[in-house]
DNA sequence: ATGTTTGCTTTGACCTCG
DNA sequence: CCGAGGTCAAAGCAAACA
């Protein structure tokens, strides 16, 4: 089990080392870094085995202990652990208490940056190591930790109540030094080992980010970038071959999908518990180990992290922790970005390490933030609870207090759940000054919103349902959705989150990037041939775009402020759109390229494209299967909306457009977002000053779109999709023009200032 | 320069409620 | 039961301390 490394060390050259020779059989992973960390783990591959070799300089001790059982290394080395807790696979290094990112390229060359201030002798690096036959987490502890230290800290309470708290101190007692872990391939394909395999294609690109406070230099990325793809491909294909040879089934999380509902058909009827224990094997659980207590129910599995789930939370099967996590974070405006490629693997062990990706995954599996109660509801609820409690306590203390007294509710009569709500303002956080949109009077609203920096901006936006599409959606959705929903729609809510699972059936290759990367299947190899690999930069751009979009357009539950319910006049609709326009501005302002434009130019492109953008965005709200607009408050059949607004033809055209485009993009929101940006940077608008510049930016996104399509849908499909989308953009122009014509009829006196501004009315 | 303490934030197992 | 929200001690971090 423990072997001394065949190759001594390389450690000392703590410089910007870069991968030397690319040999699939002997890969070295240099960990380059500052003074503190100097270790060079390497992955060595042999037939059917994966060997992890950690090379360090003389002073470094690297305890890598038995994986699975915590004893037998060969059994599942992929789960390298430190101490007795299996340190999660993650791309984070903890140095002296400070967490720093581990820069890595495709899981190979990597370096660790330590934060400048925190220099200590204590560093733990956990990483994913990949090689032929599998991949797995590996943790380096450098140098040896002080036993007293950690034990002391963990002593206080934990230990007593929990079954096991193995601090790293324990690692000390284990043999340290250079150790080679040699797992057997087959162990890696066991169902329980799905994780290993799934981690394979994981780290795709490298990212360079200076750790906060770090002034150390990093490796030269360009060099790495050049090297890694080949390594990756080579390894990948070998892995695939091996998998095939072994006749392995791809055991993955995907499996669970089917498993959960059907029943525990799985292979473990016998071992309900055994199952658990096996899992526990790589469940670090530094904390309370109780987790999987009872065997009870057909354990549902958290779609986010794979932990045991009790039921549905926010519309997705999820565990308690993910539920709490989602509740606490989904509505936050800001979430620290992912330090890597925004595709961190999220499982029960790693879920804590990247909140961004965790949240992303929450959404990906269908959790809906709309289901989080709003401030108002919460308050009401708390109030009730409090009163009930009081009552109860008094009852108990005073004993008898006679009968019930149900009478609590003070509250208003109809608090219907839907709460379309209305009036009120709400609440919301803080006492901010509720600045209704309308109060802003200056003409320069537009300008103002472009300039203002204050976060207040946010509060100005009456959070509306995201719906507000273009001119209400094409002059419709926005206001209407509200009105209609408010009235009495069947509230088709709750449809099973089909979207999440369905798409795959149609197109194997259209798996989400997420799934794609975490899944090893026979098609994986094919994919690498047929699909483009996005560069890190591209990945980052996409990620950022999506985030910006989320931040800007997504909605909260708060009620619309001033919209009279029925009778959607044109003016009403236009006003409704103002909210979305404000969001659009918010969105644009978060785009670096946009901000760099002159203000005049900014206003120019906004004025020229806002209708297009609102229209285009509405595509994401359209559900072609059911022909409804999906809004947080429920679905609205397009027919209803159409008739309600009276703009029949207009609406029909719009719906048709959405339907068509949806046929191309399916549920890929990313495409919509890229298109939005492309449209935003349209150089042909009337008031655009620097057309060349704008055009260049647009080109950049056009390319990004193409690459994105190629990376996600194969070159072949991209070749069809891209042109199709381009033609849709052309149609969009026409559609927007028609909508624009209607706008000429608005009565300026009743229009929100922002809209007057953007419509060039006064 | 290091090991300790202290204080604040996040997690997550449990619990209350309707 | 389910599934919202709330609770609170443990775990993590980072800065203040010694
Ligand atoms: Zn979970
Ligand atoms: Zn991440």
CSV table of C-alpha atoms in Angstrom, one decimal, chain A residues 195-641:
chain,number,residue,atom,x,y,z
A,195,UNK,CA,-17.7,9.7,-8.1
A,196,UNK,CA,-14.3,8.9,-9.2
A,197,UNK,CA,-15.2,8.4,-12.7
A,198,UNK,CA,-17.5,11.3,-12.8
A,199,UNK,CA,-14.7,13.5,-11.8
A,200,UNK,CA,-12.8,12.6,-14.8
A,201,UNK,CA,-13.7,15.1,-17.3
A,202,UNK,CA,-14.1,17.6,-14.7
A,203,UNK,CA,-11.4,20.1,-14.8
A,204,UNK,CA,-11.4,21.4,-18.2
A,205,UNK,CA,-9.5,24.5,-18.2
A,206,UNK,CA,-7.3,26.6,-16.2
A,207,UNK,CA,-8.0,29.7,-14.5
A,208,UNK,CA,-5.7,32.2,-13.2
A,209,UNK,CA,-6.7,34.2,-10.4
A,210,UNK,CA,-4.6,35.9,-7.9
A,211,UNK,CA,-5.6,35.0,-4.5
A,212,UNK,CA,-6.6,37.9,-2.6
A,213,UNK,CA,-3.7,39.5,-1.1
A,214,UNK,CA,-1.3,37.5,-3.0
A,215,UNK,CA,1.5,39.0,-4.7
A,216,UNK,CA,3.2,35.9,-5.7
A,217,UNK,CA,3.5,35.1,-9.2
A,218,UNK,CA,1.7,32.4,-10.9
A,219,UNK,CA,2.6,30.1,-13.6
A,220,UNK,CA,2.4,31.2,-17.0
A,221,UNK,CA,-0.9,30.1,-18.2
A,222,UNK,CA,-0.4,30.3,-21.8
A,223,UNK,CA,2.2,27.7,-21.6
A,224,UNK,CA,0.0,25.4,-19.6
A,225,UNK,CA,-2.8,26.0,-21.8
A,226,UNK,CA,-0.8,24.7,-24.7
A,227,UNK,CA,0.1,21.6,-23.0
A,228,UNK,CA,-2.9,20.5,-21.2
A,229,UNK,CA,-5.3,19.8,-23.9
A,230,UNK,CA,-3.2,17.1,-25.3
A,231,UNK,CA,-2.7,15.6,-21.9
A,232,UNK,CA,-6.3,15.7,-21.3
A,233,UNK,CA,-7.3,14.1,-24.5
A,234,UNK,CA,-4.8,11.4,-24.2
A,235,UNK,CA,-5.9,10.5,-20.8
A,236,UNK,CA,-9.4,10.8,-21.5
A,237,UNK,CA,-9.3,8.4,-24.3
A,238,UNK,CA,-7.4,6.0,-22.3
A,239,UNK,CA,-9.9,6.2,-19.6
A,240,UNK,CA,-12.6,5.6,-22.0
A,241,UNK,CA,-10.9,2.7,-23.5
A,242,UNK,CA,-10.4,1.2,-20.2
A,243,UNK,CA,-13.9,1.7,-19.2
A,244,UNK,CA,-15.0,0.0,-22.3
A,245,UNK,CA,-12.8,-2.8,-21.9
A,246,UNK,CA,-14.0,-3.4,-18.5
A,247,UNK,CA,-17.4,-3.4,-19.8
A,248,UNK,CA,-18.2,-1.0,-17.2
A,249,UNK,CA,-21.4,0.6,-17.0
A,250,UNK,CA,-21.3,4.2,-16.4
A,251,UNK,CA,-22.4,4.4,-12.9
A,252,UNK,CA,-23.1,7.9,-12.2
A,253,UNK,CA,-25.3,10.3,-10.5
A,254,UNK,CA,-27.4,10.1,-13.6
A,255,UNK,CA,-28.5,6.8,-12.6
A,256,UNK,CA,-30.0,8.0,-9.5
A,257,UNK,CA,-32.4,9.9,-11.6
A,258,UNK,CA,-34.3,6.9,-12.6
A,259,UNK,CA,-33.6,5.1,-9.4
A,260,UNK,CA,-35.2,7.5,-7.1
A,261,UNK,CA,-38.8,7.2,-8.2
A,262,UNK,CA,-39.0,3.7,-9.4
A,263,UNK,CA,-37.8,2.2,-6.2
A,264,UNK,CA,-34.8,0.8,-4.9
A,265,UNK,CA,-34.4,-1.6,-7.7
A,266,UNK,CA,-30.8,-1.1,-7.4
A,267,UNK,CA,-28.4,-3.6,-6.6
A,268,UNK,CA,-28.6,-3.2,-2.9
A,269,UNK,CA,-31.8,-4.5,-1.7
A,270,UNK,CA,-29.7,-6.7,0.5
A,271,UNK,CA,-27.7,-3.9,1.7
A,272,UNK,CA,-29.7,-1.1,2.6
A,273,UNK,CA,-27.3,-0.3,5.2
A,274,UNK,CA,-24.4,-1.7,3.4
A,275,UNK,CA,-25.1,0.9,0.9
A,276,UNK,CA,-24.8,3.5,3.4
A,277,UNK,CA,-21.7,2.3,4.8
A,278,UNK,CA,-20.1,2.1,1.6
A,279,UNK,CA,-21.0,5.6,1.0
A,280,UNK,CA,-19.7,6.6,4.3
A,281,UNK,CA,-16.5,5.5,3.1
A,282,UNK,CA,-16.0,8.5,1.2
A,283,UNK,CA,-18.1,10.7,3.2
A,284,UNK,CA,-15.7,12.8,5.1
A,285,UNK,CA,-18.2,14.2,7.4
A,286,UNK,CA,-16.0,16.0,9.5
A,287,UNK,CA,-19.0,16.9,11.4
A,288,UNK,CA,-21.6,14.8,12.9
A,289,UNK,CA,-21.6,11.5,11.3
A,290,UNK,CA,-25.1,10.7,12.0
A,291,UNK,CA,-26.3,11.6,8.7
A,292,UNK,CA,-27.7,8.5,7.4
A,293,UNK,CA,-29.3,7.2,10.4
A,294,UNK,CA,-32.1,5.1,9.7
A,295,UNK,CA,-32.6,3.1,6.7
A,296,UNK,CA,-36.2,3.9,6.5
A,297,UNK,CA,-37.7,5.1,3.3
A,298,UNK,CA,-36.5,4.6,-0.1
A,299,UNK,CA,-34.0,7.1,0.4
A,300,UNK,CA,-34.4,9.9,-1.9
A,301,UNK,CA,-31.2,11.5,-3.1
A,302,UNK,CA,-30.5,15.1,-3.1
A,303,UNK,CA,-30.3,16.2,-6.7
A,304,UNK,CA,-27.8,18.8,-5.8
A,305,UNK,CA,-25.3,17.0,-3.7
A,306,UNK,CA,-26.4,13.4,-3.6
A,307,UNK,CA,-26.9,13.4,0.2
A,308,UNK,CA,-30.0,11.8,1.5
A,309,UNK,CA,-33.0,13.8,0.9
A,310,UNK,CA,-36.3,13.8,2.8
A,311,UNK,CA,-38.4,15.2,0.1
A,312,UNK,CA,-38.9,18.1,-2.2
A,313,UNK,CA,-37.7,21.5,-1.2
A,314,UNK,CA,-38.4,24.4,-3.4
A,315,UNK,CA,-39.5,22.0,-6.1
A,316,UNK,CA,-36.5,19.7,-6.2
A,317,UNK,CA,-35.6,16.7,-4.3
A,318,UNK,CA,-32.9,17.9,-2.0
A,319,UNK,CA,-31.4,17.3,1.4
A,320,UNK,CA,-31.8,19.5,4.4
A,321,UNK,CA,-28.6,21.3,4.0
A,322,UNK,CA,-29.1,22.1,0.4
A,323,UNK,CA,-32.6,23.3,1.3
A,324,UNK,CA,-31.2,25.6,3.9
A,325,UNK,CA,-28.5,26.7,1.6
A,326,UNK,CA,-30.9,27.5,-1.1
A,327,UNK,CA,-33.2,29.3,1.2
A,328,UNK,CA,-30.4,31.4,2.4
A,329,UNK,CA,-28.7,32.2,-0.8
A,330,UNK,CA,-31.0,32.0,-3.7
A,331,UNK,CA,-32.3,35.5,-3.2
A,332,UNK,CA,-29.0,37.1,-2.5
A,333,UNK,CA,-28.0,39.4,-5.0
A,334,UNK,CA,-24.4,38.6,-4.9
A,335,UNK,CA,-22.7,35.4,-4.5
A,336,UNK,CA,-19.0,35.1,-4.5
A,337,UNK,CA,-18.0,33.9,-7.9
A,338,UNK,CA,-16.5,30.6,-8.5
A,339,UNK,CA,-12.8,30.6,-8.4
A,340,UNK,CA,-12.6,28.0,-11.1
A,341,UNK,CA,-14.6,27.2,-14.0
A,342,UNK,CA,-18.0,27.3,-12.5
A,343,UNK,CA,-18.5,23.7,-12.9
A,344,UNK,CA,-17.2,22.5,-9.6
A,345,UNK,CA,-18.4,19.1,-8.8
A,346,UNK,CA,-21.0,19.3,-6.0
A,347,UNK,CA,-21.4,16.3,-3.9
A,348,UNK,CA,-21.9,15.7,-0.3
A,349,UNK,CA,-18.3,16.3,0.3
A,350,UNK,CA,-17.6,19.2,-1.9
A,351,UNK,CA,-20.8,21.1,-1.6
A,352,UNK,CA,-19.4,23.5,0.9
A,353,UNK,CA,-16.5,24.6,-1.1
A,354,UNK,CA,-18.0,26.5,-3.8
A,355,UNK,CA,-21.2,28.3,-2.9
A,356,UNK,CA,-21.5,29.7,-6.3
A,357,UNK,CA,-21.5,26.3,-8.1
A,358,UNK,CA,-23.7,24.9,-5.4
A,359,UNK,CA,-26.3,27.5,-6.0
A,360,UNK,CA,-25.9,27.1,-9.6
A,361,UNK,CA,-26.6,23.5,-9.3
A,362,UNK,CA,-29.6,24.1,-7.1
A,363,UNK,CA,-31.1,26.1,-9.9
A,364,UNK,CA,-30.0,23.6,-12.4
A,365,UNK,CA,-31.8,20.8,-10.7
A,366,UNK,CA,-34.9,22.8,-10.6
A,367,UNK,CA,-35.1,24.6,-7.3
A,368,UNK,CA,-37.1,27.7,-7.7
A,369,UNK,CA,-36.4,30.8,-5.8
A,370,UNK,CA,-39.9,31.9,-6.3
A,371,UNK,CA,-40.9,29.4,-3.7
A,372,UNK,CA,-39.0,31.1,-1.0
A,373,UNK,CA,-41.4,33.1,0.9
A,374,UNK,CA,-41.1,36.8,0.6
A,375,UNK,CA,-40.4,39.1,3.5
A,376,UNK,CA,-44.0,39.8,3.9
A,377,UNK,CA,-45.1,36.3,4.1
A,378,UNK,CA,-42.4,35.5,6.4
A,379,UNK,CA,-43.3,38.2,8.7
A,380,UNK,CA,-46.9,37.2,8.7
A,381,UNK,CA,-45.9,33.7,9.4
A,382,UNK,CA,-43.7,34.6,12.2
A,383,UNK,CA,-46.2,36.7,13.7
A,384,UNK,CA,-48.7,34.0,13.7
A,385,UNK,CA,-46.2,31.5,15.1
A,386,UNK,CA,-45.3,33.9,17.8
A,387,UNK,CA,-48.9,34.4,18.8
A,388,UNK,CA,-49.7,30.8,18.8
A,389,UNK,CA,-46.7,30.1,20.8
A,390,UNK,CA,-47.6,32.6,23.4
A,391,UNK,CA,-51.0,31.4,23.6
A,392,UNK,CA,-49.8,27.9,24.0
A,393,UNK,CA,-47.4,28.7,26.7
A,394,UNK,CA,-49.9,30.7,28.6
A,395,UNK,CA,-52.2,27.9,28.3
A,396,UNK,CA,-49.8,25.4,29.6
A,397,UNK,CA,-48.7,27.5,32.4
A,398,UNK,CA,-52.1,28.6,33.5
A,399,UNK,CA,-53.3,25.3,32.8
A,400,UNK,CA,-56.7,25.4,31.8
A,401,UNK,CA,-57.4,28.5,30.1
A,402,UNK,CA,-60.3,26.9,28.6
A,403,UNK,CA,-60.9,26.1,25.1
A,404,UNK,CA,-59.3,27.0,22.2
A,405,UNK,CA,-59.5,30.3,20.9
A,406,UNK,CA,-58.7,30.0,17.5
A,407,UNK,CA,-59.1,33.4,16.9
A,408,UNK,CA,-56.0,34.7,16.0
A,409,UNK,CA,-55.9,36.1,12.8
A,410,UNK,CA,-56.0,39.5,12.8
A,411,UNK,CA,-55.1,39.7,9.5
A,412,UNK,CA,-56.7,40.6,6.5
A,413,UNK,CA,-59.3,38.6,5.0
A,414,UNK,CA,-58.0,37.3,2.0
A,415,UNK,CA,-54.5,36.4,2.2
A,416,UNK,CA,-54.8,34.1,-0.5
A,417,UNK,CA,-51.8,32.2,-1.1
A,418,UNK,CA,-51.2,33.4,-4.5
A,419,UNK,CA,-51.0,36.8,-3.1
A,420,UNK,CA,-50.7,38.5,-6.1
A,421,UNK,CA,-50.6,41.3,-4.1
A,422,UNK,CA,-50.6,44.4,-4.7
A,423,UNK,CA,-50.4,47.2,-3.0
A,424,UNK,CA,-48.0,47.3,-0.6
A,425,UNK,CA,-44.9,48.0,-0.8
A,426,UNK,CA,-43.4,46.1,1.1
A,427,UNK,CA,-41.2,45.6,3.0
A,428,UNK,CA,-38.5,44.7,2.0
A,429,UNK,CA,-35.3,44.8,3.5
A,430,UNK,CA,-34.5,47.8,4.9
A,431,UNK,CA,-36.0,51.0,5.3
A,432,UNK,CA,-34.8,52.2,2.2
A,433,UNK,CA,-36.7,54.8,0.6
A,434,UNK,CA,-39.1,53.2,-1.6
A,435,UNK,CA,-38.7,55.1,-4.6
A,436,UNK,CA,-41.3,54.1,-6.9
A,437,UNK,CA,-40.3,54.3,-10.4
A,438,UNK,CA,-42.7,57.0,-11.1
A,439,UNK,CA,-41.3,59.3,-8.6
A,440,UNK,CA,-38.3,59.8,-10.6
A,441,UNK,CA,-39.1,62.6,-12.6
A,442,UNK,CA,-36.1,64.0,-14.2
A,443,UNK,CA,-36.0,63.5,-17.8
A,444,UNK,CA,-32.6,62.3,-17.5
A,445,UNK,CA,-33.8,59.2,-16.0
A,446,UNK,CA,-32.1,57.1,-18.5
A,447,UNK,CA,-29.0,59.0,-18.2
A,448,UNK,CA,-29.3,58.9,-14.5
A,449,UNK,CA,-29.7,55.2,-14.4
A,450,UNK,CA,-26.7,54.8,-16.5
A,451,UNK,CA,-24.6,56.8,-14.3
A,452,UNK,CA,-25.8,56.0,-10.9
A,453,UNK,CA,-23.7,53.6,-9.0
A,454,UNK,CA,-25.4,53.3,-5.9
A,455,UNK,CA,-26.8,50.0,-4.9
A,456,UNK,CA,-29.9,51.9,-4.4
A,457,UNK,CA,-30.6,51.4,-7.9
A,458,UNK,CA,-31.8,48.1,-6.9
A,459,UNK,CA,-34.3,49.3,-4.6
A,460,UNK,CA,-35.7,51.5,-7.2
A,461,UNK,CA,-36.6,48.6,-9.3
A,462,UNK,CA,-39.8,47.4,-8.1
A,463,UNK,CA,-39.1,43.9,-8.2
A,464,UNK,CA,-41.4,42.5,-10.5
A,465,UNK,CA,-42.0,39.3,-11.8
A,466,UNK,CA,-39.4,38.6,-14.1
A,467,UNK,CA,-41.9,38.3,-16.6
A,468,UNK,CA,-42.2,41.7,-17.9
A,469,UNK,CA,-41.2,41.1,-21.2
A,470,UNK,CA,-41.0,43.5,-23.8
A,471,UNK,CA,-43.3,46.0,-23.9
A,472,UNK,CA,-44.8,43.9,-21.7
A,473,UNK,CA,-43.8,41.2,-23.7
A,474,UNK,CA,-44.3,42.2,-26.5
A,475,UNK,CA,-46.6,44.6,-25.2
A,476,UNK,CA,-48.2,42.0,-23.4
A,477,UNK,CA,-46.6,39.8,-21.0
A,478,UNK,CA,-45.4,42.3,-18.6
A,479,UNK,CA,-48.5,44.0,-17.4
A,480,UNK,CA,-50.7,41.3,-18.4
A,481,UNK,CA,-49.0,38.6,-16.6
A,482,UNK,CA,-49.7,40.5,-13.6
A,483,UNK,CA,-53.2,41.3,-14.3
A,484,UNK,CA,-54.1,37.9,-15.5
A,485,UNK,CA,-52.3,36.1,-12.8
A,486,UNK,CA,-53.9,38.2,-10.3
A,487,UNK,CA,-57.3,37.5,-11.5
A,488,UNK,CA,-57.6,33.8,-11.4
A,489,UNK,CA,-55.7,31.6,-13.5
A,490,UNK,CA,-55.6,28.0,-13.0
A,491,UNK,CA,-52.2,28.5,-11.6
A,492,UNK,CA,-50.7,25.7,-13.4
A,493,UNK,CA,-47.9,25.8,-11.2
A,494,UNK,CA,-46.2,22.8,-10.1
A,495,UNK,CA,-45.4,21.0,-13.1
A,496,UNK,CA,-42.9,18.4,-12.5
A,497,UNK,CA,-39.6,19.7,-13.3
A,498,UNK,CA,-39.5,18.0,-16.5
A,499,UNK,CA,-37.2,20.4,-18.1
A,500,UNK,CA,-34.4,19.2,-16.2
A,501,UNK,CA,-34.5,15.7,-17.2
A,502,UNK,CA,-36.3,15.7,-20.4
A,503,UNK,CA,-33.9,17.2,-22.9
A,504,UNK,CA,-31.5,14.5,-22.8
A,505,UNK,CA,-33.7,12.1,-24.4
A,506,UNK,CA,-34.1,14.1,-27.4
A,507,UNK,CA,-30.5,14.8,-27.9
A,508,UNK,CA,-27.8,12.9,-26.3
A,509,UNK,CA,-25.3,15.4,-27.1
A,510,UNK,CA,-27.2,18.2,-25.6
A,511,UNK,CA,-26.5,17.3,-22.1
A,512,UNK,CA,-25.8,20.2,-20.0
A,513,UNK,CA,-22.3,21.1,-19.7
A,514,UNK,CA,-22.5,20.2,-16.2
A,515,UNK,CA,-23.7,16.8,-16.7
A,516,UNK,CA,-21.5,16.4,-19.6
A,517,UNK,CA,-18.4,17.0,-17.7
A,518,UNK,CA,-19.3,14.8,-14.9
A,519,UNK,CA,-20.3,12.0,-16.9
A,520,UNK,CA,-18.2,9.4,-18.3
A,521,UNK,CA,-19.8,7.5,-20.9
A,522,UNK,CA,-19.0,5.8,-24.1
A,523,UNK,CA,-19.9,8.9,-25.9
A,524,UNK,CA,-17.4,10.9,-24.0
A,525,UNK,CA,-14.7,10.1,-26.5
A,526,UNK,CA,-16.9,11.0,-29.3
A,527,UNK,CA,-17.6,14.2,-27.7
A,528,UNK,CA,-14.1,15.2,-27.6
A,529,UNK,CA,-13.9,14.8,-31.3
A,530,UNK,CA,-17.1,16.4,-32.2
A,531,UNK,CA,-17.2,19.1,-29.7
A,532,UNK,CA,-15.2,22.1,-29.2
A,533,UNK,CA,-13.4,22.7,-26.0
A,534,UNK,CA,-14.0,26.2,-24.8
A,535,UNK,CA,-11.1,28.1,-23.5
A,536,UNK,CA,-11.1,29.2,-19.9
A,537,UNK,CA,-11.7,32.7,-21.0
A,538,UNK,CA,-14.7,31.6,-22.9
A,539,UNK,CA,-16.0,29.7,-20.0
A,540,UNK,CA,-15.5,32.6,-17.8
A,541,UNK,CA,-17.3,34.9,-20.1
A,542,UNK,CA,-20.2,32.5,-20.3
A,543,UNK,CA,-20.3,32.1,-16.7
A,544,UNK,CA,-20.2,35.8,-16.1
A,545,UNK,CA,-22.9,36.5,-18.6
A,546,UNK,CA,-25.2,34.1,-17.0
A,547,UNK,CA,-24.5,35.6,-13.6
A,548,UNK,CA,-25.0,39.1,-14.8
A,549,UNK,CA,-28.2,38.0,-16.4
A,550,UNK,CA,-29.4,36.3,-13.2
A,551,UNK,CA,-28.6,39.3,-11.1
A,552,UNK,CA,-30.3,41.7,-13.4
A,553,UNK,CA,-33.3,40.0,-14.7
A,554,UNK,CA,-34.2,37.6,-12.1
A,555,UNK,CA,-36.9,38.4,-9.9
A,556,UNK,CA,-38.1,38.4,-6.5
A,557,UNK,CA,-41.4,37.9,-5.2
A,558,UNK,CA,-42.3,41.4,-4.3
A,559,UNK,CA,-45.4,42.7,-5.8
A,560,UNK,CA,-45.6,45.0,-8.6
A,561,UNK,CA,-46.1,48.4,-7.5
A,562,UNK,CA,-48.3,50.3,-9.6
A,563,UNK,CA,-50.1,48.4,-12.1
A,564,UNK,CA,-53.7,48.5,-12.1
A,565,UNK,CA,-55.0,45.1,-12.6
A,566,UNK,CA,-57.3,45.0,-15.4
A,567,UNK,CA,-57.6,47.0,-18.4
A,568,UNK,CA,-54.2,47.0,-19.8
A,569,UNK,CA,-54.0,50.0,-21.8
A,570,UNK,CA,-51.2,50.6,-24.1
A,571,UNK,CA,-49.8,53.1,-21.7
A,572,UNK,CA,-50.1,50.7,-18.9
A,573,UNK,CA,-48.2,48.1,-20.8
A,574,UNK,CA,-45.6,50.5,-21.8
A,575,UNK,CA,-45.2,51.6,-18.2
A,576,UNK,CA,-44.9,48.0,-17.2
A,577,UNK,CA,-42.1,47.6,-19.6
A,578,UNK,CA,-40.2,50.3,-17.8
A,579,UNK,CA,-39.4,47.9,-15.1
A,580,UNK,CA,-37.9,45.5,-17.5
A,581,UNK,CA,-36.1,48.4,-19.2
A,582,UNK,CA,-34.6,49.3,-15.9
A,583,UNK,CA,-33.5,45.8,-15.5
A,584,UNK,CA,-32.0,45.8,-18.9
A,585,UNK,CA,-30.0,48.9,-18.0
A,586,UNK,CA,-28.9,47.2,-14.9
A,587,UNK,CA,-27.9,44.3,-17.0
A,588,UNK,CA,-26.0,46.3,-19.5
A,589,UNK,CA,-24.2,48.2,-16.8
A,590,UNK,CA,-22.8,45.0,-15.6
A,591,UNK,CA,-21.2,44.3,-18.8
A,592,UNK,CA,-17.7,45.5,-18.9
A,593,UNK,CA,-17.7,46.4,-22.6
A,594,UNK,CA,-20.8,48.4,-22.2
A,595,UNK,CA,-19.4,50.5,-19.4
A,596,UNK,CA,-16.4,51.3,-21.5
A,597,UNK,CA,-18.5,52.9,-24.1
A,598,UNK,CA,-19.1,56.5,-23.9
A,599,UNK,CA,-22.3,57.4,-22.3
A,600,UNK,CA,-23.7,58.7,-25.5
A,601,UNK,CA,-23.0,55.5,-27.1
A,602,UNK,CA,-24.5,53.6,-24.3
A,603,UNK,CA,-27.7,55.4,-24.6
A,604,UNK,CA,-27.6,55.0,-28.3
A,605,UNK,CA,-27.5,51.3,-28.3
A,606,UNK,CA,-30.0,51.0,-25.6
A,607,UNK,CA,-32.5,53.1,-27.4
A,608,UNK,CA,-31.9,51.2,-30.5
A,609,UNK,CA,-32.2,47.7,-29.1
A,610,UNK,CA,-34.4,47.7,-26.0
A,611,UNK,CA,-37.4,46.4,-27.8
A,612,UNK,CA,-35.4,43.7,-29.4
A,613,UNK,CA,-34.0,42.7,-26.2
A,614,UNK,CA,-37.2,42.6,-24.3
A,615,UNK,CA,-38.7,40.6,-27.1
A,616,UNK,CA,-35.9,38.2,-27.2
A,617,UNK,CA,-35.8,37.8,-23.5
A,618,UNK,CA,-39.4,36.8,-23.5
A,619,UNK,CA,-38.4,33.7,-25.3
A,620,UNK,CA,-37.0,32.4,-22.0
A,621,UNK,CA,-40.4,32.8,-20.5
A,622,UNK,CA,-42.2,30.9,-23.1
A,623,UNK,CA,-43.0,27.3,-22.7
A,624,UNK,CA,-43.7,25.9,-26.1
A,625,UNK,CA,-44.9,22.6,-24.9
A,626,UNK,CA,-47.8,24.1,-23.2
A,627,UNK,CA,-48.0,27.3,-25.0
A,628,UNK,CA,-47.9,29.4,-21.9
A,629,UNK,CA,-45.9,32.2,-20.5
A,630,UNK,CA,-44.1,31.0,-17.5
A,631,UNK,CA,-44.1,33.5,-14.7
A,632,UNK,CA,-43.3,33.1,-11.1
A,633,UNK,CA,-46.9,33.5,-10.3
A,634,UNK,CA,-48.1,30.8,-12.5
A,635,UNK,CA,-48.4,30.1,-16.1
A,636,UNK,CA,-50.4,32.1,-18.4
A,637,UNK,CA,-51.7,30.5,-21.5
A,638,UNK,CA,-50.8,32.7,-24.4
A,639,UNK,CA,-54.3,32.8,-25.6
A,640,UNK,CA,-55.5,34.5,-22.5
A,641,UNK,CA,-52.8,37.1,-22.6
